[in-house]
């Protein structure tokens, strides 16, 4: 250490300061070696570092070094709470907006919703006839039943049925039976007004359905499916 002090050159002041600092640590009585005006806590080895002025970033209440920061504690806390609360509210609102937009982007658009329903004018279907429509890519049977068909289907003994279901549970208005034209065996399209029961007949493997769309004979296990539909008025049905 002493050899460093004796070395001349531009680094001499730093060597000197280091020597004094270390000496003061080793010999507590060597205080006289420190500059008289040096305040306590001066970092002697780094006197060339300028401490930046952070005044622009400090709150006005704590700029005055003569004033105790305790006096402004409450107001500074209130400001911090206010800022935190406001930021939280804005963050929650932004998150809600993003989630809402994301979820609504996944819902079906208006044109897709329009395609999911079909409106049928019932007066175009004469009594005793079945008409086939395309709905959601599948055939849809709408049949205008006669009084005789209505009476026959209402009187069927449920014990005879493979998939027991009363006719009144399959229709909203007994005059109209509305079912999907997809055979419940392997998905063929049955033929209307055909088969042993006068309802529908699937030629693929010989399934017979009655005029309520119930399976009566053949390999199909279930009745023809009844979709959701409603009658907005006497002349119209909306399926879907
Ligand atoms: S698909 Fe209709 S009977 Fe087989």
JSON list of N, CA, C and O in Angstrom, two decimals, residues 153-176:
[
{"chain": "A", "resi": 153, "resn": "UNK", "atom": "N", "xyz": [-102.08, -42.27, -36.40]},
{"chain": "A", "resi": 153, "resn": "UNK", "atom": "CA", "xyz": [-100.84, -42.13, -35.61]},
{"chain": "A", "resi": 153, "resn": "UNK", "atom": "C", "xyz": [-101.14, -41.89, -34.13]},
{"chain": "A", "resi": 153, "resn": "UNK", "atom": "O", "xyz": [-100.40, -42.35, -33.27]},
{"chain": "A", "resi": 154, "resn": "UNK", "atom": "N", "xyz": [-102.24, -41.18, -33.86]},
{"chain": "A", "resi": 154, "resn": "UNK", "atom": "CA", "xyz": [-102.58, -40.92, -32.46]},
{"chain": "A", "resi": 154, "resn": "UNK", "atom": "C", "xyz": [-103.02, -42.20, -31.75]},
{"chain": "A", "resi": 154, "resn": "UNK", "atom": "O", "xyz": [-102.88, -42.31, -30.52]},
{"chain": "A", "resi": 155, "resn": "UNK", "atom": "N", "xyz": [-103.53, -43.18, -32.54]},
{"chain": "A", "resi": 155, "resn": "UNK", "atom": "CA", "xyz": [-104.04, -44.40, -31.92]},
{"chain": "A", "resi": 155, "resn": "UNK", "atom": "C", "xyz": [-103.03, -45.53, -31.83]},
{"chain": "A", "resi": 155, "resn": "UNK", "atom": "O", "xyz": [-103.37, -46.64, -31.40]},
{"chain": "A", "resi": 156, "resn": "UNK", "atom": "N", "xyz": [-101.80, -45.31, -32.22]},
{"chain": "A", "resi": 156, "resn": "UNK", "atom": "CA", "xyz": [-100.80, -46.39, -32.20]},
{"chain": "A", "resi": 156, "resn": "UNK", "atom": "C", "xyz": [-100.46, -46.77, -30.76]},
{"chain": "A", "resi": 156, "resn": "UNK", "atom": "O", "xyz": [-100.25, -45.89, -29.90]},
{"chain": "A", "resi": 157, "resn": "UNK", "atom": "N", "xyz": [-100.42, -48.09, -30.51]},
{"chain": "A", "resi": 157, "resn": "UNK", "atom": "CA", "xyz": [-100.05, -48.59, -29.19]},
{"chain": "A", "resi": 157, "resn": "UNK", "atom": "C", "xyz": [-98.53, -48.46, -29.01]},
{"chain": "A", "resi": 157, "resn": "UNK", "atom": "O", "xyz": [-97.76, -49.00, -29.81]},
{"chain": "A", "resi": 158, "resn": "UNK", "atom": "N", "xyz": [-98.13, -47.74, -28.00]},
{"chain": "A", "resi": 158, "resn": "UNK", "atom": "CA", "xyz": [-96.69, -47.48, -27.82]},
{"chain": "A", "resi": 158, "resn": "UNK", "atom": "C", "xyz": [-95.91, -48.76, -27.59]},
{"chain": "A", "resi": 158, "resn": "UNK", "atom": "O", "xyz": [-94.71, -48.82, -27.86]},
{"chain": "A", "resi": 159, "resn": "UNK", "atom": "N", "xyz": [-96.58, -49.82, -27.11]},
{"chain": "A", "resi": 159, "resn": "UNK", "atom": "CA", "xyz": [-95.92, -51.10, -26.88]},
{"chain": "A", "resi": 159, "resn": "UNK", "atom": "C", "xyz": [-95.41, -51.73, -28.17]},
{"chain": "A", "resi": 159, "resn": "UNK", "atom": "O", "xyz": [-94.50, -52.56, -28.14]},
{"chain": "A", "resi": 160, "resn": "UNK", "atom": "N", "xyz": [-95.97, -51.30, -29.31]},
{"chain": "A", "resi": 160, "resn": "UNK", "atom": "CA", "xyz": [-95.54, -51.87, -30.59]},
{"chain": "A", "resi": 160, "resn": "UNK", "atom": "C", "xyz": [-94.29, -51.19, -31.14]},
{"chain": "A", "resi": 160, "resn": "UNK", "atom": "O", "xyz": [-93.72, -51.64, -32.13]},
{"chain": "A", "resi": 161, "resn": "UNK", "atom": "N", "xyz": [-93.93, -50.09, -30.52]},
{"chain": "A", "resi": 161, "resn": "UNK", "atom": "CA", "xyz": [-92.87, -49.26, -31.12]},
{"chain": "A", "resi": 161, "resn": "UNK", "atom": "C", "xyz": [-91.48, -49.62, -30.60]},
{"chain": "A", "resi": 161, "resn": "UNK", "atom": "O", "xyz": [-91.29, -49.92, -29.42]},
{"chain": "A", "resi": 162, "resn": "UNK", "atom": "N", "xyz": [-90.51, -49.56, -31.51]},
{"chain": "A", "resi": 162, "resn": "UNK", "atom": "CA", "xyz": [-89.11, -49.80, -31.14]},
{"chain": "A", "resi": 162, "resn": "UNK", "atom": "C", "xyz": [-88.55, -48.61, -30.35]},
{"chain": "A", "resi": 162, "resn": "UNK", "atom": "O", "xyz": [-87.78, -48.77, -29.43]},
{"chain": "A", "resi": 163, "resn": "UNK", "atom": "N", "xyz": [-88.95, -47.43, -30.77]},
{"chain": "A", "resi": 163, "resn": "UNK", "atom": "CA", "xyz": [-88.52, -46.20, -30.08]},
{"chain": "A", "resi": 163, "resn": "UNK", "atom": "C", "xyz": [-89.80, -45.50, -29.63]},
{"chain": "A", "resi": 163, "resn": "UNK", "atom": "O", "xyz": [-90.31, -44.61, -30.30]},
{"chain": "A", "resi": 164, "resn": "UNK", "atom": "N", "xyz": [-90.37, -45.94, -28.48]},
{"chain": "A", "resi": 164, "resn": "UNK", "atom": "CA", "xyz": [-91.72, -45.49, -28.09]},
{"chain": "A", "resi": 164, "resn": "UNK", "atom": "C", "xyz": [-91.82, -43.98, -27.90]},
{"chain": "A", "resi": 164, "resn": "UNK", "atom": "O", "xyz": [-91.09, -43.40, -27.09]},
{"chain": "A", "resi": 165, "resn": "UNK", "atom": "N", "xyz": [-92.71, -43.40, -28.65]},
{"chain": "A", "resi": 165, "resn": "UNK", "atom": "CA", "xyz": [-92.95, -41.95, -28.54]},
{"chain": "A", "resi": 165, "resn": "UNK", "atom": "C", "xyz": [-94.35, -41.68, -29.08]},
{"chain": "A", "resi": 165, "resn": "UNK", "atom": "O", "xyz": [-94.68, -42.12, -30.19]},
{"chain": "A", "resi": 166, "resn": "UNK", "atom": "N", "xyz": [-95.14, -41.00, -28.29]},
{"chain": "A", "resi": 166, "resn": "UNK", "atom": "CA", "xyz": [-96.51, -40.71, -28.74]},
{"chain": "A", "resi": 166, "resn": "UNK", "atom": "C", "xyz": [-96.48, -39.66, -29.83]},
{"chain": "A", "resi": 166, "resn": "UNK", "atom": "O", "xyz": [-95.62, -38.77, -29.82]},
{"chain": "A", "resi": 167, "resn": "UNK", "atom": "N", "xyz": [-97.44, -39.75, -30.73]},
{"chain": "A", "resi": 167, "resn": "UNK", "atom": "CA", "xyz": [-97.49, -38.78, -31.84]},
{"chain": "A", "resi": 167, "resn": "UNK", "atom": "C", "xyz": [-97.59, -37.34, -31.34]},
{"chain": "A", "resi": 167, "resn": "UNK", "atom": "O", "xyz": [-96.98, -36.44, -31.89]},
{"chain": "A", "resi": 168, "resn": "UNK", "atom": "N", "xyz": [-98.36, -37.15, -30.25]},
{"chain": "A", "resi": 168, "resn": "UNK", "atom": "CA", "xyz": [-98.55, -35.77, -29.76]},
{"chain": "A", "resi": 168, "resn": "UNK", "atom": "C", "xyz": [-97.25, -35.17, -29.20]},
{"chain": "A", "resi": 168, "resn": "UNK", "atom": "O", "xyz": [-97.14, -33.94, -29.08]},
{"chain": "A", "resi": 169, "resn": "UNK", "atom": "N", "xyz": [-96.30, -36.04, -28.87]},
{"chain": "A", "resi": 169, "resn": "UNK", "atom": "CA", "xyz": [-95.01, -35.54, -28.39]},
{"chain": "A", "resi": 169, "resn": "UNK", "atom": "C", "xyz": [-94.06, -35.19, -29.54]},
{"chain": "A", "resi": 169, "resn": "UNK", "atom": "O", "xyz": [-92.95, -34.72, -29.32]},
{"chain": "A", "resi": 170, "resn": "UNK", "atom": "N", "xyz": [-94.48, -35.46, -30.78]},
{"chain": "A", "resi": 170, "resn": "UNK", "atom": "CA", "xyz": [-93.61, -35.23, -31.93]},
{"chain": "A", "resi": 170, "resn": "UNK", "atom": "C", "xyz": [-94.10, -34.08, -32.80]},
{"chain": "A", "resi": 170, "resn": "UNK", "atom": "O", "xyz": [-93.47, -33.74, -33.80]},
{"chain": "A", "resi": 171, "resn": "UNK", "atom": "N", "xyz": [-95.25, -33.52, -32.44]},
{"chain": "A", "resi": 171, "resn": "UNK", "atom": "CA", "xyz": [-95.80, -32.44, -33.27]},
{"chain": "A", "resi": 171, "resn": "UNK", "atom": "C", "xyz": [-96.27, -31.29, -32.38]},
{"chain": "A", "resi": 171, "resn": "UNK", "atom": "O", "xyz": [-96.64, -31.50, -31.22]},
{"chain": "A", "resi": 172, "resn": "UNK", "atom": "N", "xyz": [-96.28, -30.09, -32.97]},
{"chain": "A", "resi": 172, "resn": "UNK", "atom": "CA", "xyz": [-96.89, -28.95, -32.28]},
{"chain": "A", "resi": 172, "resn": "UNK", "atom": "C", "xyz": [-98.33, -28.79, -32.76]},
{"chain": "A", "resi": 172, "resn": "UNK", "atom": "O", "xyz": [-99.22, -28.46, -31.98]},
{"chain": "A", "resi": 173, "resn": "UNK", "atom": "N", "xyz": [-98.51, -29.04, -34.04]},
{"chain": "A", "resi": 173, "resn": "UNK", "atom": "CA", "xyz": [-99.83, -29.03, -34.64]},
{"chain": "A", "resi": 173, "resn": "UNK", "atom": "C", "xyz": [-99.99, -30.36, -35.36]},
{"chain": "A", "resi": 173, "resn": "UNK", "atom": "O", "xyz": [-99.18, -30.69, -36.23]},
{"chain": "A", "resi": 174, "resn": "UNK", "atom": "N", "xyz": [-101.00, -31.18, -34.99]},
{"chain": "A", "resi": 174, "resn": "UNK", "atom": "CA", "xyz": [-101.12, -32.52, -35.57]},
{"chain": "A", "resi": 174, "resn": "UNK", "atom": "C", "xyz": [-101.18, -32.55, -37.10]},
{"chain": "A", "resi": 174, "resn": "UNK", "atom": "O", "xyz": [-100.85, -33.55, -37.72]},
{"chain": "A", "resi": 175, "resn": "UNK", "atom": "N", "xyz": [-101.57, -31.41, -37.69]},
{"chain": "A", "resi": 175, "resn": "UNK", "atom": "CA", "xyz": [-101.64, -31.37, -39.16]},
{"chain": "A", "resi": 175, "resn": "UNK", "atom": "C", "xyz": [-100.26, -31.47, -39.80]},
{"chain": "A", "resi": 175, "resn": "UNK", "atom": "O", "xyz": [-100.14, -31.88, -40.96]},
{"chain": "A", "resi": 176, "resn": "UNK", "atom": "N", "xyz": [-99.26, -31.07, -39.07]},
{"chain": "A", "resi": 176, "resn": "UNK", "atom": "CA", "xyz": [-97.92, -30.97, -39.67]},
{"chain": "A", "resi": 176, "resn": "UNK", "atom": "C", "xyz": [-96.93, -31.84, -38.91]},
{"chain": "A", "resi": 176, "resn": "UNK", "atom": "O", "xyz": [-96.78, -31.72, -37.70]}
]
